[in-house]
PDB file of C-alpha atoms in Angstrom:
ATOM      1  CA  MET Q   1     213.402 -35.118  70.737  1.00  0.00           C
ATOM      2  CA  ARG Q   2     213.870 -37.334  67.702  1.00  0.00           C
ATOM      3  CA  THR Q   3     211.160 -39.704  68.957  1.00  0.00           C
ATOM      4  CA  ASN Q   4     208.641 -36.869  69.272  1.00  0.00           C
ATOM      5  CA  ILE Q   5     209.337 -35.689  65.716  1.00  0.00           C
ATOM      6  CA  HIS Q   6     208.978 -39.269  64.449  1.00  0.00           C
ATOM      7  CA  GLU Q   7     205.672 -39.699  66.320  1.00  0.00           C
ATOM      8  CA  ILE Q   8     204.270 -36.428  64.951  1.00  0.00           C
ATOM      9  CA  ALA Q   9     205.288 -37.328  61.385  1.00  0.00           C
ATOM     10  CA  SER Q  10     203.795 -40.799  61.780  1.00  0.00           C
ATOM     11  CA  ARG Q  11     200.542 -39.360  63.157  1.00  0.00           C
ATOM     12  CA  LYS Q  12     200.268 -36.916  60.227  1.00  0.00           C
ATOM     13  CA  ASN Q  13     200.791 -39.747  57.722  1.00  0.00           C
ATOM     14  CA  HIS Q  14     197.870 -41.699  59.234  1.00  0.00           C
ATOM     15  CA  LEU Q  15     195.449 -38.753  59.258  1.00  0.00           C
ATOM     16  CA  PRO Q  16     194.574 -38.894  55.529  1.00  0.00           C
ATOM     17  CA  MET Q  17     193.926 -42.646  55.797  1.00  0.00           C
ATOM     18  CA  LEU Q  18     191.741 -42.133  58.873  1.00  0.00           C
ATOM     19  CA  LYS Q  19     189.869 -39.342  57.123  1.00  0.00           C
ATOM     20  CA  LEU Q  20     189.340 -41.555  54.064  1.00  0.00           C
ATOM     21  CA  PHE Q  21     188.145 -44.437  56.263  1.00  0.00           C
ATOM     22  CA  ASP Q  22     185.831 -42.075  58.139  1.00  0.00           C
ATOM     23  CA  SER Q  23     184.343 -40.724  54.910  1.00  0.00           C
ATOM     24  CA  SER Q  24     183.985 -44.221  53.481  1.00  0.00           C
ATOM     25  CA  LEU Q  25     182.101 -45.411  56.545  1.00  0.00           C
ATOM     26  CA  ARG Q  26     179.829 -42.402  56.386  1.00  0.00           C
ATOM     27  CA  LEU Q  27     179.148 -43.100  52.724  1.00  0.00           C
ATOM     28  CA  CYS Q  28     178.386 -46.760  53.551  1.00  0.00           C
ATOM     29  CA  VAL Q  29     175.721 -45.575  55.987  1.00  0.00           C
ATOM     30  CA  VAL Q  30     173.718 -43.944  53.185  1.00  0.00           C
ATOM     31  CA  PRO Q  31     172.885 -47.042  51.087  1.00  0.00           C
ATOM     32  CA  LEU Q  32     172.376 -49.145  54.215  1.00  0.00           C
ATOM     33  CA  SER Q  33     169.928 -46.591  55.613  1.00  0.00           C
ATOM     34  CA  VAL Q  34     168.141 -46.166  52.290  1.00  0.00           C
ATOM     35  CA  ALA Q  35     167.847 -49.954  51.927  1.00  0.00           C
ATOM     36  CA  THR Q  36     166.455 -50.206  55.459  1.00  0.00           C
ATOM     37  CA  ILE Q  37     163.890 -47.538  54.661  1.00  0.00           C
ATOM     38  CA  TRP Q  38     162.914 -49.105  51.342  1.00  0.00           C
ATOM     39  CA  VAL Q  39     162.564 -52.643  52.744  1.00  0.00           C
ATOM     40  CA  THR Q  40     160.513 -51.366  55.683  1.00  0.00           C
ATOM     41  CA  VAL Q  41     158.259 -48.911  53.852  1.00  0.00           C
ATOM     42  CA  THR Q  42     157.396 -51.357  51.063  1.00  0.00           C
ATOM     43  CA  ASN Q  43     156.668 -54.116  53.546  1.00  0.00           C
ATOM     44  CA  GLN Q  44     153.037 -55.165  53.705  1.00  0.00           C
ATOM     45  CA  GLN Q  45     151.132 -58.399  53.606  1.00  0.00           C
ATOM     46  CA  ASP Q  46     147.438 -59.168  53.351  1.00  0.00           C
ATOM     47  CA  ASN Q  47     145.913 -62.089  55.203  1.00  0.00           C
ATOM     48  CA  SER Q  48     142.364 -63.208  54.458  1.00  0.00           C
ATOM     49  CA  ILE Q  49     141.700 -63.959  58.139  1.00  0.00           C
ATOM     50  CA  TYR Q  50     143.460 -61.071  59.926  1.00  0.00           C
ATOM     51  CA  GLY Q  51     143.618 -58.366  57.235  1.00  0.00           C
ATOM     52  CA  MET Q  52     146.370 -56.112  55.917  1.00  0.00           C
ATOM     53  CA  LEU Q  53     149.571 -55.570  57.907  1.00  0.00           C
ATOM     54  CA  LYS Q  54     151.785 -52.613  56.964  1.00  0.00           C
ATOM     55  CA  TYR Q  55     154.859 -51.073  58.544  1.00  0.00           C
ATOM     56  CA  SER Q  56     152.828 -47.953  59.317  1.00  0.00           C
ATOM     57  CA  ASN Q  57     150.670 -49.995  61.713  1.00  0.00           C
ATOM     58  CA  ILE Q  58     153.696 -50.561  63.964  1.00  0.00           C
ATOM     59  CA  LEU Q  59     155.150 -47.553  65.782  1.00  0.00           C
ATOM     60  CA  GLY Q  60     158.569 -49.155  66.309  1.00  0.00           C
ATOM     61  CA  LEU Q  61     159.031 -49.686  62.573  1.00  0.00           C
ATOM     62  CA  LYS Q  62     158.063 -46.073  61.891  1.00  0.00           C
ATOM     63  CA  TYR Q  63     160.712 -45.047  64.435  1.00  0.00           C
ATOM     64  CA  MET Q  64     163.279 -47.227  62.643  1.00  0.00           C
ATOM     65  CA  VAL Q  65     162.430 -45.516  59.336  1.00  0.00           C
ATOM     66  CA  PHE Q  66     162.751 -42.077  60.963  1.00  0.00           C
ATOM     67  CA  VAL Q  67     166.132 -42.891  62.503  1.00  0.00           C
ATOM     68  CA  SER Q  68     167.362 -44.415  59.226  1.00  0.00           C
ATOM     69  CA  ALA Q  69     166.374 -41.274  57.327  1.00  0.00           C
ATOM     70  CA  LEU Q  70     168.078 -39.109  59.934  1.00  0.00           C
ATOM     71  CA  CYS Q  71     171.247 -41.246  59.669  1.00  0.00           C
ATOM     72  CA  ALA Q  72     171.338 -41.038  55.878  1.00  0.00           C
ATOM     73  CA  VAL Q  73     170.920 -37.257  55.839  1.00  0.00           C
ATOM     74  CA  TYR Q  74     173.448 -36.769  58.633  1.00  0.00           C
ATOM     75  CA  ALA Q  75     175.978 -39.039  56.924  1.00  0.00           C
ATOM     76  CA  LEU Q  76     175.767 -37.045  53.680  1.00  0.00           C
ATOM     77  CA  VAL Q  77     176.083 -33.723  55.500  1.00  0.00           C
ATOM     78  CA  ALA Q  78     178.971 -35.054  57.612  1.00  0.00           C
ATOM     79  CA  VAL Q  79     180.887 -36.330  54.573  1.00  0.00           C
ATOM     80  CA  ALA Q  80     180.500 -32.995  52.814  1.00  0.00           C
ATOM     81  CA  SER Q  81     181.437 -30.988  55.889  1.00  0.00           C
ATOM     82  CA  SER Q  82     184.345 -33.239  56.858  1.00  0.00           C
ATOM     83  CA  TRP Q  83     186.310 -31.706  54.017  1.00  0.00           C
ATOM     84  CA  VAL Q  84     185.599 -28.127  55.168  1.00  0.00           C
ATOM     85  CA  ARG Q  85     188.690 -26.892  56.968  1.00  0.00           C
ATOM     86  CA  TYR Q  86     186.781 -24.856  59.581  1.00  0.00           C
ATOM     87  CA  LEU Q  87     184.623 -27.788  60.659  1.00  0.00           C
ATOM     88  CA  VAL Q  88     187.521 -30.235  60.643  1.00  0.00           C
ATOM     89  CA  SER Q  89     189.243 -27.999  63.181  1.00  0.00           C
ATOM     90  CA  LYS Q  90     186.184 -28.511  65.439  1.00  0.00           C
ATOM     91  CA  PRO Q  91     186.242 -32.292  66.013  1.00  0.00           C
ATOM     92  CA  TRP Q  92     183.831 -32.046  68.949  1.00  0.00           C
ATOM     93  CA  ILE Q  93     181.004 -31.242  66.475  1.00  0.00           C
ATOM     94  CA  PHE Q  94     181.428 -34.671  64.861  1.00  0.00           C
ATOM     95  CA  PHE Q  95     181.979 -36.303  68.248  1.00  0.00           C
ATOM     96  CA  VAL Q  96     178.702 -35.053  69.726  1.00  0.00           C
ATOM     97  CA  SER Q  97     176.742 -35.741  66.531  1.00  0.00           C
ATOM     98  CA  ASP Q  98     178.166 -39.238  66.115  1.00  0.00           C
ATOM     99  CA  GLN Q  99     177.423 -40.049  69.753  1.00  0.00           C
ATOM    100  CA  ILE Q 100     173.821 -38.869  69.447  1.00  0.00           C
ATOM    101  CA  LEU Q 101     173.264 -40.868  66.266  1.00  0.00           C
ATOM    102  CA  ALA Q 102     174.863 -43.974  67.743  1.00  0.00           C
ATOM    103  CA  TYR Q 103     172.522 -43.755  70.746  1.00  0.00           C
ATOM    104  CA  LEU Q 104     169.491 -43.191  68.512  1.00  0.00           C
ATOM    105  CA  MET Q 105     170.551 -46.190  66.442  1.00  0.00           C
ATOM    106  CA  ILE Q 106     170.798 -48.456  69.483  1.00  0.00           C
ATOM    107  CA  THR Q 107     167.335 -47.428  70.670  1.00  0.00           C
ATOM    108  CA  SER Q 108     165.934 -48.026  67.207  1.00  0.00           C
ATOM    109  CA  VAL Q 109     167.612 -51.420  66.858  1.00  0.00           C
ATOM    110  CA  SER Q 110     166.334 -52.419  70.301  1.00  0.00           C
ATOM    111  CA  ALA Q 111     162.771 -51.359  69.543  1.00  0.00           C
ATOM    112  CA  SER Q 112     162.742 -53.155  66.182  1.00  0.00           C
ATOM    113  CA  MET Q 113     164.202 -56.337  67.629  1.00  0.00           C
ATOM    114  CA  GLU Q 114     161.605 -56.314  70.407  1.00  0.00           C
ATOM    115  CA  ILE Q 115     158.822 -55.977  67.835  1.00  0.00           C
ATOM    116  CA  TYR Q 116     160.292 -58.797  65.778  1.00  0.00           C
ATOM    117  CA  SER Q 117     160.623 -60.983  68.872  1.00  0.00           C
ATOM    118  CA  LEU Q 118     156.986 -60.381  69.795  1.00  0.00           C
ATOM    119  CA  ALA Q 119     155.842 -61.098  66.245  1.00  0.00           C
ATOM    120  CA  TYR Q 120     157.972 -64.247  66.028  1.00  0.00           C
ATOM    121  CA  ASN Q 121     157.459 -65.703  69.528  1.00  0.00           C
ATOM    122  CA  GLY Q 122     154.417 -63.890  70.886  1.00  0.00           C
ATOM    123  CA  ALA Q 123     153.921 -63.309  74.600  1.00  0.00           C
ATOM    124  CA  LYS Q 124     151.947 -66.232  75.948  1.00  0.00           C
ATOM    125  CA  ASN Q 125     151.701 -64.837  79.507  1.00  0.00           C
ATOM    126  CA  ILE Q 126     149.632 -61.890  78.252  1.00  0.00           C
ATOM    127  CA  SER Q 127     147.795 -63.879  75.562  1.00  0.00           C
ATOM    128  CA  TRP Q 128     149.669 -62.254  72.678  1.00  0.00           C
ATOM    129  CA  SER Q 129     150.008 -64.849  69.955  1.00  0.00           C
ATOM    130  CA  GLU Q 130     152.843 -64.864  67.468  1.00  0.00           C
ATOM    131  CA  ALA Q 131     152.095 -63.338  64.074  1.00  0.00           C
ATOM    132  CA  CYS Q 132     154.869 -64.671  61.854  1.00  0.00           C
ATOM    133  CA  SER Q 133     152.977 -67.871  61.033  1.00  0.00           C
ATOM    134  CA  SER Q 134     150.205 -65.725  59.512  1.00  0.00           C
ATOM    135  CA  TYR Q 135     152.466 -62.983  58.128  1.00  0.00           C
ATOM    136  CA  GLY Q 136     155.636 -64.877  57.199  1.00  0.00           C
ATOM    137  CA  ARG Q 137     156.713 -62.649  54.300  1.00  0.00           C
ATOM    138  CA  PHE Q 138     156.188 -59.519  56.426  1.00  0.00           C
ATOM    139  CA  CYS Q 139     158.324 -60.961  59.234  1.00  0.00           C
ATOM    140  CA  SER Q 140     161.070 -61.954  56.792  1.00  0.00           C
ATOM    141  CA  LYS Q 141     161.281 -58.421  55.452  1.00  0.00           C
ATOM    142  CA  VAL Q 142     161.309 -56.980  58.971  1.00  0.00           C
ATOM    143  CA  LYS Q 143     164.189 -59.318  59.790  1.00  0.00           C
ATOM    144  CA  LEU Q 144     166.088 -58.126  56.699  1.00  0.00           C
ATOM    145  CA  ALA Q 145     165.446 -54.485  57.621  1.00  0.00           C
ATOM    146  CA  ILE Q 146     166.736 -55.108  61.137  1.00  0.00           C
ATOM    147  CA  ILE Q 147     169.894 -56.766  59.791  1.00  0.00           C
ATOM    148  CA  LEU Q 148     170.548 -53.754  57.535  1.00  0.00           C
ATOM    149  CA  HIS Q 149     169.859 -51.449  60.462  1.00  0.00           C
ATOM    150  CA  VAL Q 150     172.331 -53.358  62.657  1.00  0.00           C
ATOM    151  CA  PHE Q 151     175.024 -52.957  59.971  1.00  0.00           C
ATOM    152  CA  THR Q 152     174.289 -49.230  59.943  1.00  0.00           C
ATOM    153  CA  PHE Q 153     174.607 -49.171  63.724  1.00  0.00           C
ATOM    154  CA  CYS Q 154     177.990 -50.931  63.486  1.00  0.00           C
ATOM    155  CA  CYS Q 155     179.183 -48.202  61.114  1.00  0.00           C
ATOM    156  CA  PHE Q 156     178.054 -45.526  63.580  1.00  0.00           C
ATOM    157  CA  LEU Q 157     179.694 -47.349  66.449  1.00  0.00           C
ATOM    158  CA  VAL Q 158     183.046 -47.257  64.627  1.00  0.00           C
ATOM    159  CA  LEU Q 159     182.441 -43.627  63.632  1.00  0.00           C
ATOM    160  CA  ALA Q 160     181.743 -42.734  67.266  1.00  0.00           C
ATOM    161  CA  VAL Q 161     185.047 -44.316  68.293  1.00  0.00           C
ATOM    162  CA  ILE Q 162     186.927 -42.494  65.520  1.00  0.00           C
ATOM    163  CA  SER Q 163     185.399 -39.122  66.416  1.00  0.00           C
ATOM    164  CA  ALA Q 164     186.106 -39.733  70.120  1.00  0.00           C
ATOM    165  CA  SER Q 165     189.684 -40.566  69.239  1.00  0.00           C
ATOM    166  CA  ARG Q 166     190.006 -37.312  67.305  1.00  0.00           C
ATOM    167  CA  VAL Q 167     188.603 -35.225  70.137  1.00  0.00           C
ATOM    168  CA  PHE Q 168     190.595 -36.807  72.929  1.00  0.00           C
ATOM    169  CA  SER Q 169     193.863 -37.108  70.997  1.00  0.00           C
ATOM    170  CA  VAL Q 170     194.155 -33.333  71.222  1.00  0.00           C
ATOM    171  CA  TYR Q 171     194.710 -33.599  74.968  1.00  0.00           C
ATOM    172  CA  ASP Q 172     197.780 -35.037  76.611  1.00  0.00           C
ATOM    173  CA  PRO Q 173     197.319 -37.972  78.956  1.00  0.00           C
ATOM    174  CA  PRO Q 174     197.697 -37.142  82.630  1.00  0.00           C
ATOM    175  CA  SER Q 175     201.278 -37.194  83.769  1.00  0.00           C
ATOM    176  CA  VAL Q 176     202.526 -39.600  86.410  1.00  0.00           C
ATOM    177  CA  ILE Q 177     203.386 -36.708  88.699  1.00  0.00           C
ATOM    178  CA  SER Q 178     199.840 -35.316  88.644  1.00  0.00           C
ATOM    179  CA  ILE Q 179     198.381 -38.770  89.337  1.00  0.00           C
ATOM    180  CA  GLU Q 180     200.706 -39.190  92.318  1.00  0.00           C
ATOM    181  CA  MET Q 181     199.694 -35.745  93.606  1.00  0.00           C
ATOM    182  CA  GLU Q 182     196.003 -36.679  93.358  1.00  0.00           C
ATOM    183  CA  GLU Q 183     196.657 -39.900  95.294  1.00  0.00           C
ATOM    184  CA  GLU Q 184     198.446 -37.948  98.035  1.00  0.00           C
ATOM    185  CA  ARG Q 185     195.500 -35.514  98.315  1.00  0.00           C
ATOM    186  CA  GLY Q 186     192.862 -38.260  98.364  1.00  0.00           C
TER     187      GLY Q 186
END
Protein backbone atom coordinates (compact mmCIF):
# COMPACT_ATOMS: atom_id res chain seq x y z
CA MET A 1 0.00 0.00 0.00
CA ARG A 2 2.83 2.36 0.86
CA THR A 3 4.37 1.85 -2.59
CA ASN A 4 1.13 2.81 -4.33
CA ILE A 5 0.84 6.01 -2.28
CA HIS A 6 4.48 6.85 -3.07
CA GLU A 7 3.91 6.23 -6.80
CA ILE A 8 0.79 8.41 -6.87
CA ALA A 9 2.56 11.24 -5.02
CA SER A 10 5.56 10.95 -7.35
CA ARG A 11 3.31 11.01 -10.43
CA LYS A 12 1.50 14.14 -9.17
CA ASN A 13 4.83 15.91 -8.57
CA HIS A 14 5.87 15.28 -12.20
CA LEU A 15 2.59 16.50 -13.73
CA PRO A 16 3.33 20.24 -13.39
CA MET A 17 6.77 19.74 -14.96
CA LEU A 18 5.26 17.72 -17.82
CA LYS A 19 2.59 20.37 -18.32
CA LEU A 20 5.25 23.10 -18.36
CA PHE A 21 7.36 21.11 -20.84
CA ASP A 22 4.29 20.49 -23.00
CA SER A 23 3.37 24.19 -23.02
CA SER A 24 6.97 25.18 -23.73
CA LEU A 25 7.15 22.85 -26.71
CA ARG A 26 3.88 24.19 -28.03
CA LEU A 27 5.17 27.74 -27.67
CA CYS A 28 8.39 26.77 -29.50
CA VAL A 29 6.27 25.60 -32.44
CA VAL A 30 4.91 29.11 -33.00
CA PRO A 31 8.17 30.95 -33.84
CA LEU A 32 9.46 27.96 -35.80
CA SER A 33 6.28 27.86 -37.88
CA VAL A 34 6.23 31.62 -38.37
CA ALA A 35 9.89 31.57 -39.43
CA THR A 36 9.17 28.76 -41.88
CA ILE A 37 6.30 30.75 -43.35
CA TRP A 38 8.31 33.96 -43.57
CA VAL A 39 11.36 32.33 -45.18
CA THR A 40 9.17 30.49 -47.69
CA VAL A 41 6.77 33.30 -48.59
CA THR A 42 9.53 35.88 -49.09
CA ASN A 43 11.55 33.47 -51.20
CA GLN A 44 11.88 34.47 -54.83
CA GLN A 45 14.67 34.81 -57.32
CA ASP A 46 14.79 36.25 -60.82
CA ASN A 47 16.96 34.70 -63.50
CA SER A 48 17.54 36.49 -66.79
CA ILE A 49 17.40 33.22 -68.74
CA TYR A 50 14.57 31.32 -67.00
CA GLY A 51 12.55 34.10 -65.36
CA MET A 52 11.14 34.65 -61.88
CA LEU A 53 10.79 31.75 -59.44
CA LYS A 54 8.53 32.22 -56.40
CA TYR A 55 7.29 29.87 -53.71
CA SER A 56 3.76 30.28 -55.08
CA ASN A 57 4.85 28.55 -58.30
CA ILE A 58 5.48 25.33 -56.37
CA LEU A 59 2.48 23.52 -54.89
CA GLY A 60 4.53 21.62 -52.30
CA LEU A 61 5.88 24.85 -50.82
CA LYS A 62 2.37 26.29 -50.64
CA TYR A 63 1.34 23.13 -48.76
CA MET A 64 4.27 23.60 -46.36
CA VAL A 65 3.14 27.19 -45.69
CA PHE A 66 -0.44 26.01 -45.08
CA VAL A 67 0.64 23.29 -42.66
CA SER A 68 2.99 25.70 -40.86
CA ALA A 69 0.18 28.21 -40.42
CA LEU A 70 -2.13 25.47 -39.16
CA CYS A 71 0.55 24.33 -36.68
CA ALA A 72 1.14 27.83 -35.34
CA VAL A 73 -2.57 28.51 -34.81
CA TYR A 74 -3.15 25.09 -33.26
CA ALA A 75 -0.16 25.49 -30.94
CA LEU A 76 -1.46 28.83 -29.63
CA VAL A 77 -4.97 27.46 -29.12
CA ALA A 78 -3.60 24.31 -27.46
CA VAL A 79 -1.41 26.29 -25.04
CA ALA A 80 -4.33 28.49 -24.04
CA SER A 81 -6.72 25.57 -23.68
CA SER A 82 -4.22 23.35 -21.85
CA TRP A 83 -4.77 25.49 -18.78
CA VAL A 84 -8.58 25.14 -18.94
CA ARG A 85 -9.57 22.54 -16.38
CA TYR A 86 -12.41 21.05 -18.47
CA LEU A 87 -10.19 20.44 -21.49
CA VAL A 88 -7.31 19.11 -19.41
CA SER A 89 -9.67 16.44 -18.10
CA LYS A 90 -10.19 15.36 -21.74
CA PRO A 91 -6.65 14.32 -22.77
CA TRP A 92 -7.92 12.48 -25.86
CA ILE A 93 -8.70 15.87 -27.48
CA PHE A 94 -5.00 16.78 -27.40
CA PHE A 95 -4.01 13.23 -28.35
CA VAL A 96 -6.11 13.18 -31.53
CA SER A 97 -5.15 16.74 -32.48
CA ASP A 98 -1.44 16.17 -31.88
CA GLN A 99 -1.54 12.96 -33.90
CA ILE A 100 -3.26 14.66 -36.83
CA LEU A 101 -0.79 17.55 -36.82
CA ALA A 102 2.19 15.21 -36.56
CA TYR A 103 0.95 13.29 -39.60
CA LEU A 104 0.31 16.50 -41.55
CA MET A 105 3.81 17.65 -40.63
CA ILE A 106 5.42 14.45 -41.91
CA THR A 107 3.56 14.71 -45.22
CA SER A 108 4.59 18.33 -45.55
CA VAL A 109 8.23 17.63 -44.71
CA SER A 110 8.26 14.76 -47.21
CA ALA A 111 6.75 16.85 -49.99
CA SER A 112 9.16 19.75 -49.38
CA MET A 113 12.19 17.48 -49.26
CA GLU A 114 11.14 15.82 -52.52
CA ILE A 115 10.83 19.23 -54.18
CA TYR A 116 14.23 20.25 -52.85
CA SER A 117 15.76 16.99 -54.05
CA LEU A 118 14.34 17.49 -57.53
CA ALA A 119 15.55 21.09 -57.63
CA TYR A 120 19.01 20.13 -56.36
CA ASN A 121 19.60 16.88 -58.29
CA GLY A 122 17.04 16.93 -61.08
CA ALA A 123 15.63 13.74 -62.57
CA LYS A 124 17.82 12.81 -65.50
CA ASN A 125 15.71 9.78 -66.52
CA ILE A 126 12.75 12.05 -67.32
CA SER A 127 14.88 14.93 -68.63
CA TRP A 128 14.24 17.16 -65.61
CA SER A 129 17.35 19.22 -65.06
CA GLU A 130 18.38 20.53 -61.67
CA ALA A 131 17.47 24.13 -60.92
CA CYS A 132 19.70 25.04 -57.99
CA SER A 133 22.61 26.05 -60.23
CA SER A 134 20.35 28.72 -61.79
CA TYR A 135 18.40 29.56 -58.62
CA GLY A 136 20.98 29.06 -55.87
CA ARG A 137 19.62 31.65 -53.43
CA PHE A 138 16.08 30.27 -53.84
CA CYS A 139 17.29 26.73 -53.11
CA SER A 140 19.23 27.90 -50.05
CA LYS A 141 16.14 29.52 -48.59
CA VAL A 142 14.05 26.44 -49.33
CA LYS A 143 16.65 24.36 -47.51
CA LEU A 144 16.47 26.71 -44.50
CA ALA A 145 12.66 26.55 -44.51
CA ILE A 146 12.78 22.76 -44.59
CA ILE A 147 15.22 22.68 -41.66
CA LEU A 148 12.90 24.93 -39.63
CA HIS A 149 9.96 22.76 -40.63
CA VAL A 150 11.80 19.61 -39.51
CA PHE A 151 12.44 21.20 -36.10
CA THR A 152 8.73 21.97 -35.87
CA PHE A 153 7.96 18.36 -36.76
CA CYS A 154 10.31 17.16 -34.00
CA CYS A 155 8.38 19.29 -31.50
CA PHE A 156 5.10 17.75 -32.68
CA LEU A 157 6.57 14.27 -32.52
CA VAL A 158 7.46 14.79 -28.84
CA LEU A 159 4.05 16.40 -28.22
CA ALA A 160 2.33 13.39 -29.79
CA VAL A 161 4.24 11.07 -27.46
CA ILE A 162 3.39 13.21 -24.42
CA SER A 163 -0.31 13.36 -25.30
CA ALA A 164 -0.35 9.60 -25.97
CA SER A 165 1.27 9.04 -22.61
CA ARG A 166 -1.41 11.15 -20.92
CA VAL A 167 -4.24 9.29 -22.61
CA PHE A 168 -2.93 5.79 -22.04
CA SER A 169 -1.66 6.39 -18.50
CA VAL A 170 -5.28 6.57 -17.40
CA TYR A 171 -5.69 2.87 -18.14
CA ASP A 172 -4.08 0.07 -16.18
CA PRO A 173 -1.82 -2.32 -18.05
CA PRO A 174 -3.30 -5.75 -18.66
CA SER A 175 -2.83 -8.07 -15.75
CA VAL A 176 -0.83 -11.27 -16.01
CA ILE A 177 -3.92 -13.32 -15.25
CA SER A 178 -5.89 -11.84 -18.16
CA ILE A 179 -2.97 -12.42 -20.54
CA GLU A 180 -2.75 -16.05 -19.45
CA MET A 181 -6.51 -16.44 -19.96
CA GLU A 182 -6.22 -15.03 -23.50
CA GLU A 183 -3.40 -17.47 -24.28
CA GLU A 184 -5.51 -20.39 -23.04
CA ARG A 185 -8.44 -19.30 -25.25
CA GLY A 186 -6.29 -18.77 -28.34
